[in-house]
mmCIF file of C-alpha atoms in Angstrom:
data_model
loop_
_atom_site.group_PDB
_atom_site.id
_atom_site.type_symbol
_atom_site.label_atom_id
_atom_site.label_comp_id
_atom_site.label_asym_id
_atom_site.label_seq_id
_atom_site.Cartn_x
_atom_site.Cartn_y
_atom_site.Cartn_z
ATOM 1 C CA ARG A 381 0.000 0.000 0.000
ATOM 2 C CA THR A 382 2.870 2.403 0.835
ATOM 3 C CA THR A 383 4.502 1.678 -2.531
ATOM 4 C CA GLU A 384 1.220 2.394 -4.332
ATOM 5 C CA LEU A 385 0.861 5.643 -2.442
ATOM 6 C CA SER A 386 4.468 6.629 -3.227
ATOM 7 C CA ASN A 387 3.917 5.895 -6.927
ATOM 8 C CA GLU A 388 0.699 7.891 -6.885
ATOM 9 C CA VAL A 389 2.435 10.898 -5.271
ATOM 10 C CA LEU A 390 5.321 10.617 -7.721
ATOM 11 C CA GLN A 391 2.925 10.467 -10.691
ATOM 12 C CA ARG A 392 1.040 13.482 -9.402
ATOM 13 C CA LYS A 393 4.266 15.466 -8.954
ATOM 14 C CA LEU A 394 5.410 14.525 -12.463
ATOM 15 C CA ALA A 395 2.048 15.591 -13.879
ATOM 16 C CA GLU A 396 2.206 18.917 -11.998
ATOM 17 C CA LYS A 397 5.736 19.538 -13.271
ATOM 18 C CA ALA A 398 4.666 18.744 -16.857
ATOM 19 C CA ALA A 399 1.685 21.083 -16.520
ATOM 20 C CA SER A 400 3.881 23.831 -15.112
ATOM 21 C CA THR A 401 6.408 23.385 -17.932
ATOM 22 C CA GLU A 402 3.622 23.473 -20.533
ATOM 23 C CA ALA A 403 2.111 26.619 -18.988
ATOM 24 C CA LEU A 404 5.504 28.343 -19.049
ATOM 25 C CA ARG A 405 6.054 27.288 -22.668
ATOM 26 C CA LEU A 406 2.656 28.597 -23.776
ATOM 27 C CA SER A 407 2.940 31.879 -21.863
ATOM 28 C CA THR A 408 6.381 32.465 -23.427
ATOM 29 C CA ILE A 409 4.939 31.876 -26.901
ATOM 30 C CA LEU A 410 2.080 34.295 -26.216
ATOM 31 C CA GLU A 411 4.281 37.040 -24.817
ATOM 32 C CA THR A 412 6.859 36.836 -27.611
ATOM 33 C CA ALA A 413 4.305 36.715 -30.444
ATOM 34 C CA SER A 414 4.291 39.835 -32.603
ATOM 35 C CA ASP A 415 0.553 39.434 -33.268
ATOM 36 C CA GLY A 416 -1.906 40.662 -30.680
ATOM 37 C CA ILE A 417 -3.407 37.632 -28.957
ATOM 38 C CA HIS A 418 -6.536 38.078 -26.892
ATOM 39 C CA ILE A 419 -9.363 36.089 -25.362
ATOM 40 C CA LEU A 420 -12.953 37.282 -25.099
ATOM 41 C CA ASP A 421 -15.688 35.674 -23.067
ATOM 42 C CA GLY A 422 -19.099 35.006 -24.599
ATOM 43 C CA GLU A 423 -20.242 38.495 -23.602
ATOM 44 C CA GLY A 424 -17.353 40.220 -25.374
ATOM 45 C CA ARG A 425 -15.307 41.073 -22.283
ATOM 46 C CA LEU A 426 -11.510 40.946 -22.529
ATOM 47 C CA VAL A 427 -10.430 37.983 -20.413
ATOM 48 C CA ASP A 428 -6.733 37.932 -21.306
ATOM 49 C CA ALA A 429 -4.323 39.505 -23.780
ATOM 50 C CA ASN A 430 -0.642 39.522 -24.579
ATOM 51 C CA LYS A 431 1.542 42.646 -24.567
ATOM 52 C CA ALA A 432 1.411 42.938 -28.367
ATOM 53 C CA PHE A 433 -2.386 43.258 -28.313
ATOM 54 C CA LEU A 434 -2.371 45.768 -25.466
ATOM 55 C CA ASN A 435 0.356 47.821 -27.164
ATOM 56 C CA MET A 436 -1.446 47.708 -30.511
ATOM 57 C CA LEU A 437 -4.440 49.403 -28.909
ATOM 58 C CA GLY A 438 -2.526 51.628 -26.490
ATOM 59 C CA TYR A 439 -3.760 49.829 -23.379
ATOM 60 C CA ASP A 440 -1.882 48.583 -20.357
ATOM 61 C CA SER A 441 -2.553 45.392 -18.409
ATOM 62 C CA SER A 442 -5.352 47.062 -16.422
ATOM 63 C CA ALA A 443 -7.510 46.708 -19.568
ATOM 64 C CA ILE A 444 -7.773 42.962 -18.935
ATOM 65 C CA GLY A 445 -11.084 42.293 -17.251
ATOM 66 C CA THR A 446 -12.266 45.907 -17.655
ATOM 67 C CA ARG A 447 -12.578 46.303 -21.432
ATOM 68 C CA HIS A 448 -15.220 45.126 -23.878
ATOM 69 C CA VAL A 449 -14.778 44.400 -27.600
ATOM 70 C CA THR A 450 -16.917 47.462 -28.365
ATOM 71 C CA ASP A 451 -14.215 49.609 -26.721
ATOM 72 C CA TRP A 452 -11.884 48.921 -29.655
ATOM 73 C CA ASP A 453 -13.885 47.361 -32.482
ATOM 74 C CA ASP A 454 -14.801 50.119 -34.913
ATOM 75 C CA TRP A 455 -18.283 48.628 -35.402
ATOM 76 C CA ASN A 456 -18.897 49.548 -31.756
ATOM 77 C CA ASP A 457 -22.253 47.772 -31.926
ATOM 78 C CA TRP A 458 -22.562 44.738 -29.667
ATOM 79 C CA ALA A 459 -25.898 43.804 -31.278
ATOM 80 C CA MET A 460 -24.042 43.265 -34.568
ATOM 81 C CA ILE A 461 -20.952 41.613 -33.068
ATOM 82 C CA LYS A 462 -22.633 39.187 -30.629
ATOM 83 C CA PRO A 463 -24.396 36.926 -33.188
ATOM 84 C CA ARG A 464 -21.114 36.408 -35.050
ATOM 85 C CA ASN A 465 -19.301 35.632 -31.790
ATOM 86 C CA ASP A 466 -22.045 33.204 -30.704
ATOM 87 C CA GLN A 467 -21.833 31.412 -34.058
ATOM 88 C CA LEU A 468 -18.041 31.100 -33.772
ATOM 89 C CA ILE A 469 -18.276 29.732 -30.246
ATOM 90 C CA ALA A 470 -20.946 27.220 -31.312
ATOM 91 C CA SER A 471 -19.067 26.061 -34.422
ATOM 92 C CA GLY A 472 -15.496 26.094 -33.128
ATOM 93 C CA GLU A 473 -14.382 26.990 -36.645
ATOM 94 C CA ILE A 474 -11.464 29.277 -37.379
ATOM 95 C CA TYR A 475 -12.641 32.501 -38.980
ATOM 96 C CA VAL A 476 -10.319 35.057 -40.587
ATOM 97 C CA PHE A 477 -11.564 38.538 -41.412
ATOM 98 C CA GLU A 478 -10.503 42.160 -41.680
ATOM 99 C CA THR A 479 -11.916 44.979 -39.601
ATOM 100 C CA LYS A 480 -10.849 48.219 -37.979
ATOM 101 C CA HIS A 481 -9.797 48.775 -34.387
ATOM 102 C CA ARG A 482 -9.888 52.049 -32.546
ATOM 103 C CA ARG A 483 -6.861 52.701 -30.371
ATOM 104 C CA LEU A 484 -7.172 54.327 -26.956
ATOM 105 C CA ASP A 485 -5.961 57.632 -28.480
ATOM 106 C CA GLY A 486 -8.797 57.510 -31.045
ATOM 107 C CA THR A 487 -6.758 56.573 -34.115
ATOM 108 C CA VAL A 488 -8.179 53.770 -36.235
ATOM 109 C CA ILE A 489 -6.060 50.925 -37.585
ATOM 110 C CA ASP A 490 -6.813 48.171 -40.074
ATOM 111 C CA VAL A 491 -6.492 44.685 -38.595
ATOM 112 C CA GLU A 492 -6.713 41.122 -39.790
ATOM 113 C CA ILE A 493 -8.145 38.792 -37.180
ATOM 114 C CA SER A 494 -7.973 35.042 -36.974
ATOM 115 C CA THR A 495 -10.360 33.742 -34.347
ATOM 116 C CA ALA A 496 -11.867 30.525 -33.092
ATOM 117 C CA GLY A 497 -14.586 29.842 -30.576
ATOM 118 C CA ILE A 498 -14.243 27.280 -27.831
ATOM 119 C CA ARG A 499 -16.298 26.023 -24.900
ATOM 120 C CA ILE A 500 -14.577 25.410 -21.592
ATOM 121 C CA GLU A 501 -16.646 24.017 -18.730
ATOM 122 C CA GLY A 502 -19.827 25.227 -20.423
ATOM 123 C CA ASN A 503 -18.594 28.795 -20.990
ATOM 124 C CA GLY A 504 -17.928 30.206 -24.453
ATOM 125 C CA TYR A 505 -14.725 32.020 -25.362
ATOM 126 C CA LEU A 506 -13.160 33.496 -28.471
ATOM 127 C CA TYR A 507 -9.443 33.080 -28.924
ATOM 128 C CA ALA A 508 -8.142 35.629 -31.427
ATOM 129 C CA ALA A 509 -4.927 36.818 -33.029
ATOM 130 C CA SER A 510 -4.951 40.371 -34.415
ATOM 131 C CA ARG A 511 -2.420 41.730 -36.886
ATOM 132 C CA ASP A 512 -2.088 45.424 -37.710
ATOM 133 C CA ILE A 513 -2.346 45.593 -41.513
ATOM 134 C CA SER A 514 -2.565 49.384 -41.797
ATOM 135 C CA LYS A 515 0.722 49.635 -43.729
ATOM 136 C CA ARG A 516 -0.346 46.882 -46.113
ATOM 137 C CA LYS A 517 -3.667 48.671 -46.714
ATOM 138 C CA ARG A 518 -1.889 51.977 -47.390
ATOM 139 C CA ASP A 519 0.517 50.235 -49.774
ATOM 140 C CA GLU A 520 -2.385 48.544 -51.606
ATOM 141 C CA ALA A 521 -4.226 51.867 -51.953
ATOM 142 C CA TYR A 522 -1.079 53.531 -53.298
ATOM 143 C CA ARG A 523 -0.492 50.669 -55.744
ATOM 144 C CA ASN A 524 -4.095 50.867 -56.968
ATOM 145 C CA GLU A 525 -3.790 54.622 -57.402
ATOM 146 C CA LEU A 526 -0.638 54.158 -59.493
ATOM 147 C CA LEU A 527 -2.297 51.467 -61.593
ATOM 148 C CA GLU A 528 -5.296 53.717 -62.255
ATOM 149 C CA ARG A 529 -2.959 56.529 -63.236
ATOM 150 C CA LEU A 530 -1.056 54.214 -65.594
ATOM 151 C CA GLN A 531 -4.362 53.065 -67.081
ATOM 152 C CA ARG A 532 -5.458 56.650 -67.785
ATOM 153 C CA ILE A 533 -2.086 57.514 -69.345
ATOM 154 C CA SER A 534 -1.964 54.345 -71.465
ATOM 155 C CA GLU A 535 -5.408 55.114 -72.883
ATOM 156 C CA GLN A 536 -4.020 58.360 -74.314
ATOM 157 C CA VAL A 537 -1.178 56.638 -76.194
ATOM 158 C CA PRO A 538 -2.032 55.803 -79.844
ATOM 159 C CA GLY A 539 0.031 52.577 -79.806
ATOM 160 C CA VAL A 540 -0.068 49.562 -77.529
ATOM 161 C CA ILE A 541 1.540 49.589 -74.113
ATOM 162 C CA TYR A 542 2.078 46.120 -72.743
ATOM 163 C CA GLN A 543 4.020 44.164 -70.204
ATOM 164 C CA TYR A 544 5.676 40.924 -71.233
ATOM 165 C CA LEU A 545 6.693 38.438 -68.555
ATOM 166 C CA LEU A 546 9.101 35.574 -69.195
ATOM 167 C CA ARG A 547 8.947 33.129 -66.309
ATOM 168 C CA PRO A 548 11.944 31.096 -65.060
ATOM 169 C CA ASP A 549 10.332 27.905 -66.400
ATOM 170 C CA GLY A 550 10.342 29.347 -69.946
ATOM 171 C CA THR A 551 6.624 30.127 -70.172
ATOM 172 C CA SER A 552 5.507 33.661 -70.782
ATOM 173 C CA CYS A 553 2.463 35.890 -70.557
ATOM 174 C CA PHE A 554 1.271 39.462 -70.981
ATOM 175 C CA PRO A 555 0.105 40.618 -67.528
ATOM 176 C CA TYR A 556 -0.944 43.988 -68.933
ATOM 177 C CA ALA A 557 -1.943 45.405 -72.316
ATOM 178 C CA SER A 558 -3.566 48.765 -73.012
ATOM 179 C CA LYS A 559 -6.949 49.038 -74.698
ATOM 180 C CA ALA A 560 -5.315 50.043 -78.001
ATOM 181 C CA ILE A 561 -4.433 46.377 -78.487
ATOM 182 C CA GLU A 562 -8.046 45.814 -79.617
ATOM 183 C CA LYS A 563 -7.714 48.263 -82.511
ATOM 184 C CA ILE A 564 -4.301 47.055 -83.622
ATOM 185 C CA TYR A 565 -4.367 43.280 -82.986
ATOM 186 C CA ARG A 566 -8.112 42.686 -82.577
ATOM 187 C CA VAL A 567 -7.696 40.992 -79.194
ATOM 188 C CA ARG A 568 -9.037 42.109 -75.847
ATOM 189 C CA PRO A 569 -6.577 43.410 -73.243
ATOM 190 C CA GLU A 570 -7.657 40.670 -70.835
#
């Protein structure tokens, strides 16, 4: 009986050590992640967050437990957000979307969020990773503006403006051709 008890105590201590090691490993991953990681309860309250998330929004650790998703989500309408959150919690699926977050100082940033719902002991939670994509959005807008400008200029040229691409595998294509190609070669730019 003493040997059984000793083995049981030893097994329990080993399990506690493994759990402690796993908790340390996971907390290190969360705190060193460059994406903002946060957990919401089923009512949209901030349950936990890493430093990257808090910094992204201009909060400090006192925000945990005192903030609601409507404090930073630019929709700011819980009636619109809650059904989506409930669906994610019920399905457990991973959902990736873009939205806007409002920082504590009032500035708005574009974010991409990857989130999944989970139930733990009957309570629903959303685990989410947020990435600030404001620079990418600005770059895309600038690129689109340049492309529109190029399009307008190319329409004024009497000849054809085109881009020819020779790929490393030897194949080629024309990623761009101006509208004048229809008049000259009788093919559509697409």
